[in-house]
Amino acid sequence: MVEWTHLPGLSPYADTLAAMEARAAAIASGDAPEAVWLLEHPALYTAGTSAKAADLTDPDRFPVFQTGRGGQYTYHGPGQRVAYVMMDLNRRTPDVRCFVRAMENWVIAALAEFNVKGEIRQGRVGVWVPRPDKPRQADGSMAEDKIAAIGVKLRKWVSFHGLSINVEPDLGHFSGIVPCGIRDHGVTSLVDLGLPVTLADVDAALMATFPRYFPEGGLQPNGGAACPV
């Protein structure tokens, strides 16, 4: 059974990372159950393994932490729900691509609880929202903004790190980086989309939709079909 924990207040990044790595090791050794931690961080930037120095455009704005997760730069801060997901893929399905797709579709299902249509884009991990209210792109395509980021790491096939959903963060804080290395698209949040959604609302949606993609002992990236995706 997956153990859910809500961490109150703002969780210091370095301490939380150390605790998460310790929990992942305990899961790998069979000494602890799988876990999902729901939390907020103080304002900061994190750099994944593919981060480029040029994408940190304002290095003195907030603390910057190097992480072992996949991906590039992202922002964490108040008003953003971070979910750290520690799953034993040896027991479920040892397939990174399948796991990431399950994470993306889990977020999409949670957003759908608020009538928000999240979408996946080939080559751009995370969840995107079409913005017909914004000017079209230079190529004539519809504008779209990122509402959720995903970055994971696996050690002994146990996952850690996870995802972040923008509920009501200060979107201006993303301007100190090129989020996830993508310059052509913006970022948004549930409140920016005009929805009076709280962190507690998002937590309830995440918990309600989780079993669809992570049934006990399994992994169903499309909410019913098993891997491969």
PDB file of C-alpha atoms in Angstrom:
ATOM      1  CA  MET A   1       0.000   0.000   0.000  1.00  0.00           C
ATOM      2  CA  VAL A   2       1.233   3.481  -0.871  1.00  0.00           C
ATOM      3  CA  GLU A   3       1.727   5.784   2.115  1.00  0.00           C
ATOM      4  CA  TRP A   4       0.563   9.363   1.519  1.00  0.00           C
ATOM      5  CA  THR A   5       2.095  12.196   3.538  1.00  0.00           C
ATOM      6  CA  HIS A   6       1.287  15.905   3.511  1.00  0.00           C
ATOM      7  CA  LEU A   7       4.223  18.006   4.699  1.00  0.00           C
ATOM      8  CA  PRO A   8       2.984  21.292   6.213  1.00  0.00           C
ATOM      9  CA  GLY A   9       4.593  24.672   5.619  1.00  0.00           C
ATOM     10  CA  LEU A  10       7.492  25.191   3.221  1.00  0.00           C
ATOM     11  CA  SER A  11       9.862  22.214   3.054  1.00  0.00           C
ATOM     12  CA  PRO A  12      13.597  23.089   2.839  1.00  0.00           C
ATOM     13  CA  TYR A  13      14.891  21.586  -0.386  1.00  0.00           C
ATOM     14  CA  ALA A  14      18.157  20.006   0.760  1.00  0.00           C
ATOM     15  CA  ASP A  15      16.612  18.398   3.835  1.00  0.00           C
ATOM     16  CA  THR A  16      13.667  17.086   1.835  1.00  0.00           C
ATOM     17  CA  LEU A  17      15.941  15.655  -0.854  1.00  0.00           C
ATOM     18  CA  ALA A  18      18.012  13.828   1.764  1.00  0.00           C
ATOM     19  CA  ALA A  19      14.881  12.420   3.396  1.00  0.00           C
ATOM     20  CA  MET A  20      13.495  11.364   0.021  1.00  0.00           C
ATOM     21  CA  GLU A  21      16.705   9.556  -0.926  1.00  0.00           C
ATOM     22  CA  ALA A  22      16.698   7.781   2.432  1.00  0.00           C
ATOM     23  CA  ARG A  23      13.083   6.715   1.946  1.00  0.00           C
ATOM     24  CA  ALA A  24      13.809   5.445  -1.578  1.00  0.00           C
ATOM     25  CA  ALA A  25      16.692   3.366  -0.205  1.00  0.00           C
ATOM     26  CA  ALA A  26      14.416   1.947   2.495  1.00  0.00           C
ATOM     27  CA  ILE A  27      11.830   1.027  -0.139  1.00  0.00           C
ATOM     28  CA  ALA A  28      14.508  -0.695  -2.228  1.00  0.00           C
ATOM     29  CA  SER A  29      15.632  -2.756   0.761  1.00  0.00           C
ATOM     30  CA  GLY A  30      12.075  -3.703   1.663  1.00  0.00           C
ATOM     31  CA  ASP A  31      12.104  -1.736   4.916  1.00  0.00           C
ATOM     32  CA  ALA A  32       9.440   0.854   4.003  1.00  0.00           C
ATOM     33  CA  PRO A  33       6.304   1.034   1.857  1.00  0.00           C
ATOM     34  CA  GLU A  34       6.028   3.076  -1.315  1.00  0.00           C
ATOM     35  CA  ALA A  35       5.208   6.717  -0.684  1.00  0.00           C
ATOM     36  CA  VAL A  36       3.867   9.951  -2.134  1.00  0.00           C
ATOM     37  CA  TRP A  37       4.782  13.199  -0.369  1.00  0.00           C
ATOM     38  CA  LEU A  38       2.723  16.328  -1.045  1.00  0.00           C
ATOM     39  CA  LEU A  39       4.486  19.582  -0.213  1.00  0.00           C
ATOM     40  CA  GLU A  40       5.551  23.112  -1.116  1.00  0.00           C
ATOM     41  CA  HIS A  41       9.088  24.451  -1.270  1.00  0.00           C
ATOM     42  CA  PRO A  42      10.300  28.001  -0.652  1.00  0.00           C
ATOM     43  CA  ALA A  43      11.169  29.852  -3.853  1.00  0.00           C
ATOM     44  CA  LEU A  44      14.113  28.146  -5.580  1.00  0.00           C
ATOM     45  CA  TYR A  45      15.383  26.742  -8.855  1.00  0.00           C
ATOM     46  CA  THR A  46      16.483  23.163  -9.454  1.00  0.00           C
ATOM     47  CA  ALA A  47      18.703  21.901 -12.238  1.00  0.00           C
ATOM     48  CA  GLY A  48      18.237  18.449 -13.727  1.00  0.00           C
ATOM     49  CA  THR A  49      20.893  16.365 -15.425  1.00  0.00           C
ATOM     50  CA  SER A  50      20.272  18.045 -18.813  1.00  0.00           C
ATOM     51  CA  ALA A  51      20.313  21.650 -17.543  1.00  0.00           C
ATOM     52  CA  LYS A  52      22.288  24.173 -19.600  1.00  0.00           C
ATOM     53  CA  ALA A  53      24.058  27.049 -17.852  1.00  0.00           C
ATOM     54  CA  ALA A  54      22.655  29.561 -20.365  1.00  0.00           C
ATOM     55  CA  ASP A  55      19.119  28.676 -19.266  1.00  0.00           C
ATOM     56  CA  LEU A  56      19.732  30.077 -15.776  1.00  0.00           C
ATOM     57  CA  THR A  57      19.144  33.672 -16.804  1.00  0.00           C
ATOM     58  CA  ASP A  58      19.018  35.201 -13.299  1.00  0.00           C
ATOM     59  CA  PRO A  59      21.349  33.100 -11.114  1.00  0.00           C
ATOM     60  CA  ASP A  60      21.168  35.446  -8.122  1.00  0.00           C
ATOM     61  CA  ARG A  61      17.389  35.567  -7.896  1.00  0.00           C
ATOM     62  CA  PHE A  62      16.781  32.418  -5.816  1.00  0.00           C
ATOM     63  CA  PRO A  63      18.889  29.549  -4.460  1.00  0.00           C
ATOM     64  CA  VAL A  64      19.814  27.021  -7.129  1.00  0.00           C
ATOM     65  CA  PHE A  65      20.058  23.307  -6.357  1.00  0.00           C
ATOM     66  CA  GLN A  66      21.683  20.665  -8.526  1.00  0.00           C
ATOM     67  CA  THR A  67      19.591  17.498  -8.546  1.00  0.00           C
ATOM     68  CA  GLY A  68      19.996  14.038  -9.959  1.00  0.00           C
ATOM     69  CA  ARG A  69      16.589  14.004 -11.631  1.00  0.00           C
ATOM     70  CA  GLY A  70      16.069  14.061 -15.347  1.00  0.00           C
ATOM     71  CA  GLY A  71      15.210  17.280 -17.130  1.00  0.00           C
ATOM     72  CA  GLN A  72      16.520  20.839 -17.085  1.00  0.00           C
ATOM     73  CA  TYR A  73      15.769  23.905 -14.940  1.00  0.00           C
ATOM     74  CA  THR A  74      12.501  24.346 -13.113  1.00  0.00           C
ATOM     75  CA  TYR A  75      11.092  26.600 -10.423  1.00  0.00           C
ATOM     76  CA  HIS A  76       9.533  25.529  -7.130  1.00  0.00           C
ATOM     77  CA  GLY A  77       7.832  27.855  -4.697  1.00  0.00           C
ATOM     78  CA  PRO A  78       4.740  28.688  -2.658  1.00  0.00           C
ATOM     79  CA  GLY A  79       1.467  27.999  -4.430  1.00  0.00           C
ATOM     80  CA  GLN A  80       2.889  25.079  -6.378  1.00  0.00           C
ATOM     81  CA  ARG A  81       2.001  21.515  -5.418  1.00  0.00           C
ATOM     82  CA  VAL A  82       5.022  19.245  -5.492  1.00  0.00           C
ATOM     83  CA  ALA A  83       4.397  15.500  -5.358  1.00  0.00           C
ATOM     84  CA  TYR A  84       7.425  13.324  -4.697  1.00  0.00           C
ATOM     85  CA  VAL A  85       6.612   9.827  -5.891  1.00  0.00           C
ATOM     86  CA  MET A  86       8.604   6.889  -4.532  1.00  0.00           C
ATOM     87  CA  MET A  87       7.502   3.734  -6.325  1.00  0.00           C
ATOM     88  CA  ASP A  88       9.159   0.310  -6.508  1.00  0.00           C
ATOM     89  CA  LEU A  89       9.167  -0.361 -10.238  1.00  0.00           C
ATOM     90  CA  ASN A  90      10.769  -3.755  -9.666  1.00  0.00           C
ATOM     91  CA  ARG A  91       7.466  -4.751  -8.101  1.00  0.00           C
ATOM     92  CA  ARG A  92       5.363  -2.881 -10.640  1.00  0.00           C
ATOM     93  CA  THR A  93       6.930  -2.604 -14.111  1.00  0.00           C
ATOM     94  CA  PRO A  94      10.638  -1.745 -14.580  1.00  0.00           C
ATOM     95  CA  ASP A  95      10.082   0.628 -17.495  1.00  0.00           C
ATOM     96  CA  VAL A  96      11.042   4.306 -17.218  1.00  0.00           C
ATOM     97  CA  ARG A  97       9.081   5.416 -20.268  1.00  0.00           C
ATOM     98  CA  CYS A  98       5.979   3.663 -19.015  1.00  0.00           C
ATOM     99  CA  PHE A  99       6.378   5.245 -15.582  1.00  0.00           C
ATOM    100  CA  VAL A 100       6.761   8.780 -16.953  1.00  0.00           C
ATOM    101  CA  ARG A 101       3.719   8.332 -19.197  1.00  0.00           C
ATOM    102  CA  ALA A 102       1.703   7.146 -16.189  1.00  0.00           C
ATOM    103  CA  MET A 103       2.815  10.264 -14.294  1.00  0.00           C
ATOM    104  CA  GLU A 104       1.772  12.529 -17.169  1.00  0.00           C
ATOM    105  CA  ASN A 105      -1.626  10.900 -17.544  1.00  0.00           C
ATOM    106  CA  TRP A 106      -2.160  10.991 -13.786  1.00  0.00           C
ATOM    107  CA  VAL A 107      -1.681  14.770 -13.864  1.00  0.00           C
ATOM    108  CA  ILE A 108      -4.005  15.067 -16.862  1.00  0.00           C
ATOM    109  CA  ALA A 109      -6.689  13.115 -15.001  1.00  0.00           C
ATOM    110  CA  ALA A 110      -6.276  15.289 -11.906  1.00  0.00           C
ATOM    111  CA  LEU A 111      -6.581  18.461 -14.004  1.00  0.00           C
ATOM    112  CA  ALA A 112      -9.711  17.072 -15.645  1.00  0.00           C
ATOM    113  CA  GLU A 113     -11.345  17.124 -12.206  1.00  0.00           C
ATOM    114  CA  PHE A 114     -11.350  20.929 -12.679  1.00  0.00           C
ATOM    115  CA  ASN A 115     -12.410  20.756 -16.352  1.00  0.00           C
ATOM    116  CA  VAL A 116      -8.898  21.639 -17.491  1.00  0.00           C
ATOM    117  CA  LYS A 117      -7.729  19.816 -20.611  1.00  0.00           C
ATOM    118  CA  GLY A 118      -4.079  18.936 -20.134  1.00  0.00           C
ATOM    119  CA  GLU A 119      -2.157  17.471 -23.043  1.00  0.00           C
ATOM    120  CA  ILE A 120       1.125  15.668 -23.744  1.00  0.00           C
ATOM    121  CA  ARG A 121       3.543  16.873 -26.402  1.00  0.00           C
ATOM    122  CA  GLN A 122       6.064  14.649 -28.154  1.00  0.00           C
ATOM    123  CA  GLY A 123       9.590  15.531 -27.056  1.00  0.00           C
ATOM    124  CA  ARG A 124       8.381  17.822 -24.234  1.00  0.00           C
ATOM    125  CA  VAL A 125       7.906  15.964 -20.959  1.00  0.00           C
ATOM    126  CA  GLY A 126       5.241  17.495 -18.758  1.00  0.00           C
ATOM    127  CA  VAL A 127       1.647  18.592 -19.206  1.00  0.00           C
ATOM    128  CA  TRP A 128       0.520  21.444 -21.435  1.00  0.00           C
ATOM    129  CA  VAL A 129      -2.648  23.527 -21.726  1.00  0.00           C
ATOM    130  CA  PRO A 130      -3.815  25.002 -25.063  1.00  0.00           C
ATOM    131  CA  ARG A 131      -4.378  28.775 -24.835  1.00  0.00           C
ATOM    132  CA  PRO A 132      -6.853  29.923 -27.495  1.00  0.00           C
ATOM    133  CA  ASP A 133      -7.112  33.211 -25.570  1.00  0.00           C
ATOM    134  CA  LYS A 134      -3.498  34.078 -26.454  1.00  0.00           C
ATOM    135  CA  PRO A 135      -1.969  35.176 -29.779  1.00  0.00           C
ATOM    136  CA  ARG A 136      -0.992  32.301 -32.024  1.00  0.00           C
ATOM    137  CA  GLN A 137       2.596  31.161 -32.436  1.00  0.00           C
ATOM    138  CA  ALA A 138       4.728  32.468 -35.312  1.00  0.00           C
ATOM    139  CA  ASP A 139       4.009  29.261 -37.235  1.00  0.00           C
ATOM    140  CA  GLY A 140       0.265  29.772 -36.836  1.00  0.00           C
ATOM    141  CA  SER A 141      -0.209  27.071 -34.230  1.00  0.00           C
ATOM    142  CA  MET A 142      -2.195  27.678 -31.059  1.00  0.00           C
ATOM    143  CA  ALA A 143      -0.313  29.028 -28.061  1.00  0.00           C
ATOM    144  CA  GLU A 144       0.125  26.617 -25.177  1.00  0.00           C
ATOM    145  CA  ASP A 145       1.533  26.907 -21.677  1.00  0.00           C
ATOM    146  CA  LYS A 146       3.072  24.385 -19.330  1.00  0.00           C
ATOM    147  CA  ILE A 147       1.067  23.730 -16.173  1.00  0.00           C
ATOM    148  CA  ALA A 148       2.954  20.749 -14.748  1.00  0.00           C
ATOM    149  CA  ALA A 149       6.570  19.592 -14.806  1.00  0.00           C
ATOM    150  CA  ILE A 150       7.821  16.038 -14.359  1.00  0.00           C
ATOM    151  CA  GLY A 151      11.344  14.945 -13.481  1.00  0.00           C
ATOM    152  CA  VAL A 152      12.278  11.607 -11.975  1.00  0.00           C
ATOM    153  CA  LYS A 153      15.274   9.534 -11.011  1.00  0.00           C
ATOM    154  CA  LEU A 154      15.490   5.820 -10.397  1.00  0.00           C
ATOM    155  CA  ARG A 155      17.895   3.972  -8.159  1.00  0.00           C
ATOM    156  CA  LYS A 156      17.606   0.188  -7.944  1.00  0.00           C
ATOM    157  CA  TRP A 157      14.350   0.701  -9.856  1.00  0.00           C
ATOM    158  CA  VAL A 158      12.856   2.805  -7.080  1.00  0.00           C
ATOM    159  CA  SER A 159      11.675   6.217  -8.267  1.00  0.00           C
ATOM    160  CA  PHE A 160      12.117   9.509  -6.506  1.00  0.00           C
ATOM    161  CA  HIS A 161      11.608  13.194  -7.315  1.00  0.00           C
ATOM    162  CA  GLY A 162       8.308  13.449  -9.181  1.00  0.00           C
ATOM    163  CA  LEU A 163       6.080  16.257 -10.417  1.00  0.00           C
ATOM    164  CA  SER A 164       4.917  19.792  -9.750  1.00  0.00           C
ATOM    165  CA  ILE A 165       1.567  21.375 -10.612  1.00  0.00           C
ATOM    166  CA  ASN A 166       1.173  25.135 -10.748  1.00  0.00           C
ATOM    167  CA  VAL A 167      -1.833  25.972  -8.597  1.00  0.00           C
ATOM    168  CA  GLU A 168      -1.234  29.606  -7.595  1.00  0.00           C
ATOM    169  CA  PRO A 169       2.502  30.340  -7.717  1.00  0.00           C
ATOM    170  CA  ASP A 170       3.971  33.702  -8.709  1.00  0.00           C
ATOM    171  CA  LEU A 171       4.464  32.969 -12.403  1.00  0.00           C
ATOM    172  CA  GLY A 172       6.908  35.865 -12.638  1.00  0.00           C
ATOM    173  CA  HIS A 173       9.421  33.753 -10.738  1.00  0.00           C
ATOM    174  CA  PHE A 174       9.791  31.482 -13.768  1.00  0.00           C
ATOM    175  CA  SER A 175      11.430  34.377 -15.635  1.00  0.00           C
ATOM    176  CA  GLY A 176      14.792  33.698 -13.974  1.00  0.00           C
ATOM    177  CA  ILE A 177      15.167  30.498 -15.991  1.00  0.00           C
ATOM    178  CA  VAL A 178      14.216  28.990 -19.312  1.00  0.00           C
ATOM    179  CA  PRO A 179      11.754  26.461 -17.878  1.00  0.00           C
ATOM    180  CA  CYS A 180      12.741  22.955 -18.956  1.00  0.00           C
ATOM    181  CA  GLY A 181      14.886  24.506 -21.699  1.00  0.00           C
ATOM    182  CA  ILE A 182      11.821  25.502 -23.759  1.00  0.00           C
ATOM    183  CA  ARG A 183      11.848  29.103 -24.974  1.00  0.00           C
ATOM    184  CA  ASP A 184       8.848  29.074 -27.314  1.00  0.00           C
ATOM    185  CA  HIS A 185       6.103  28.446 -24.756  1.00  0.00           C
ATOM    186  CA  GLY A 186       5.008  29.948 -21.465  1.00  0.00           C
ATOM    187  CA  VAL A 187       3.829  28.692 -18.110  1.00  0.00           C
ATOM    188  CA  THR A 188       0.424  28.903 -16.498  1.00  0.00           C
ATOM    189  CA  SER A 189      -1.398  27.858 -13.346  1.00  0.00           C
ATOM    190  CA  LEU A 190      -4.900  26.825 -12.376  1.00  0.00           C
ATOM    191  CA  VAL A 191      -5.566  30.246 -10.887  1.00  0.00           C
ATOM    192  CA  ASP A 192      -4.077  31.938 -13.968  1.00  0.00           C
ATOM    193  CA  LEU A 193      -6.659  30.004 -15.986  1.00  0.00           C
ATOM    194  CA  GLY A 194      -9.375  31.622 -13.869  1.00  0.00           C
ATOM    195  CA  LEU A 195     -10.084  28.705 -11.547  1.00  0.00           C
ATOM    196  CA  PRO A 196     -10.406  29.283  -7.773  1.00  0.00           C
ATOM    197  CA  VAL A 197      -8.589  26.029  -6.987  1.00  0.00           C
ATOM    198  CA  THR A 198      -6.633  25.444  -3.772  1.00  0.00           C
ATOM    199  CA  LEU A 199      -3.730  23.152  -2.973  1.00  0.00           C
ATOM    200  CA  ALA A 200      -6.135  21.013  -0.942  1.00  0.00           C
ATOM    201  CA  ASP A 201      -8.394  20.676  -3.993  1.00  0.00           C
ATOM    202  CA  VAL A 202      -5.448  19.496  -6.081  1.00  0.00           C
ATOM    203  CA  ASP A 203      -4.386  17.032  -3.386  1.00  0.00           C
ATOM    204  CA  ALA A 204      -7.868  15.511  -3.392  1.00  0.00           C
ATOM    205  CA  ALA A 205      -7.814  15.213  -7.192  1.00  0.00           C
ATOM    206  CA  LEU A 206      -4.368  13.584  -7.179  1.00  0.00           C
ATOM    207  CA  MET A 207      -5.381  11.055  -4.551  1.00  0.00           C
ATOM    208  CA  ALA A 208      -8.674  10.243  -6.287  1.00  0.00           C
ATOM    209  CA  THR A 209      -7.085   9.596  -9.695  1.00  0.00           C
ATOM    210  CA  PHE A 210      -3.857   7.899  -8.544  1.00  0.00           C
ATOM    211  CA  PRO A 211      -5.190   4.291  -8.450  1.00  0.00           C
ATOM    212  CA  ARG A 212      -6.204   4.533 -12.104  1.00  0.00           C
ATOM    213  CA  TYR A 213      -2.540   4.689 -13.149  1.00  0.00           C
ATOM    214  CA  PHE A 214      -0.824   3.091 -10.171  1.00  0.00           C
ATOM    215  CA  PRO A 215      -3.039   0.195  -9.071  1.00  0.00           C
ATOM    216  CA  GLU A 216      -1.697  -1.892  -6.223  1.00  0.00           C
ATOM    217  CA  GLY A 217       1.462  -3.599  -7.503  1.00  0.00           C
ATOM    218  CA  GLY A 218       0.910  -2.393 -11.058  1.00  0.00           C
ATOM    219  CA  LEU A 219       1.507   0.361 -13.588  1.00  0.00           C
ATOM    220  CA  GLN A 220      -1.146   1.395 -16.123  1.00  0.00           C
ATOM    221  CA  PRO A 221       0.148   4.398 -18.074  1.00  0.00           C
ATOM    222  CA  ASN A 222      -3.094   4.888 -19.989  1.00  0.00           C
ATOM    223  CA  GLY A 223      -5.464   4.287 -17.102  1.00  0.00           C
ATOM    224  CA  GLY A 224      -6.287   0.711 -18.055  1.00  0.00           C
ATOM    225  CA  ALA A 225      -3.763  -0.691 -20.505  1.00  0.00           C
ATOM    226  CA  ALA A 226      -0.569  -2.147 -19.105  1.00  0.00           C
ATOM    227  CA  CYS A 227       2.895  -1.327 -20.452  1.00  0.00           C
ATOM    228  CA  PRO A 228       4.265  -0.912 -23.064  1.00  0.00           C
ATOM    229  CA  VAL A 229       2.651   2.416 -23.965  1.00  0.00           C
TER     230      VAL A 229
END
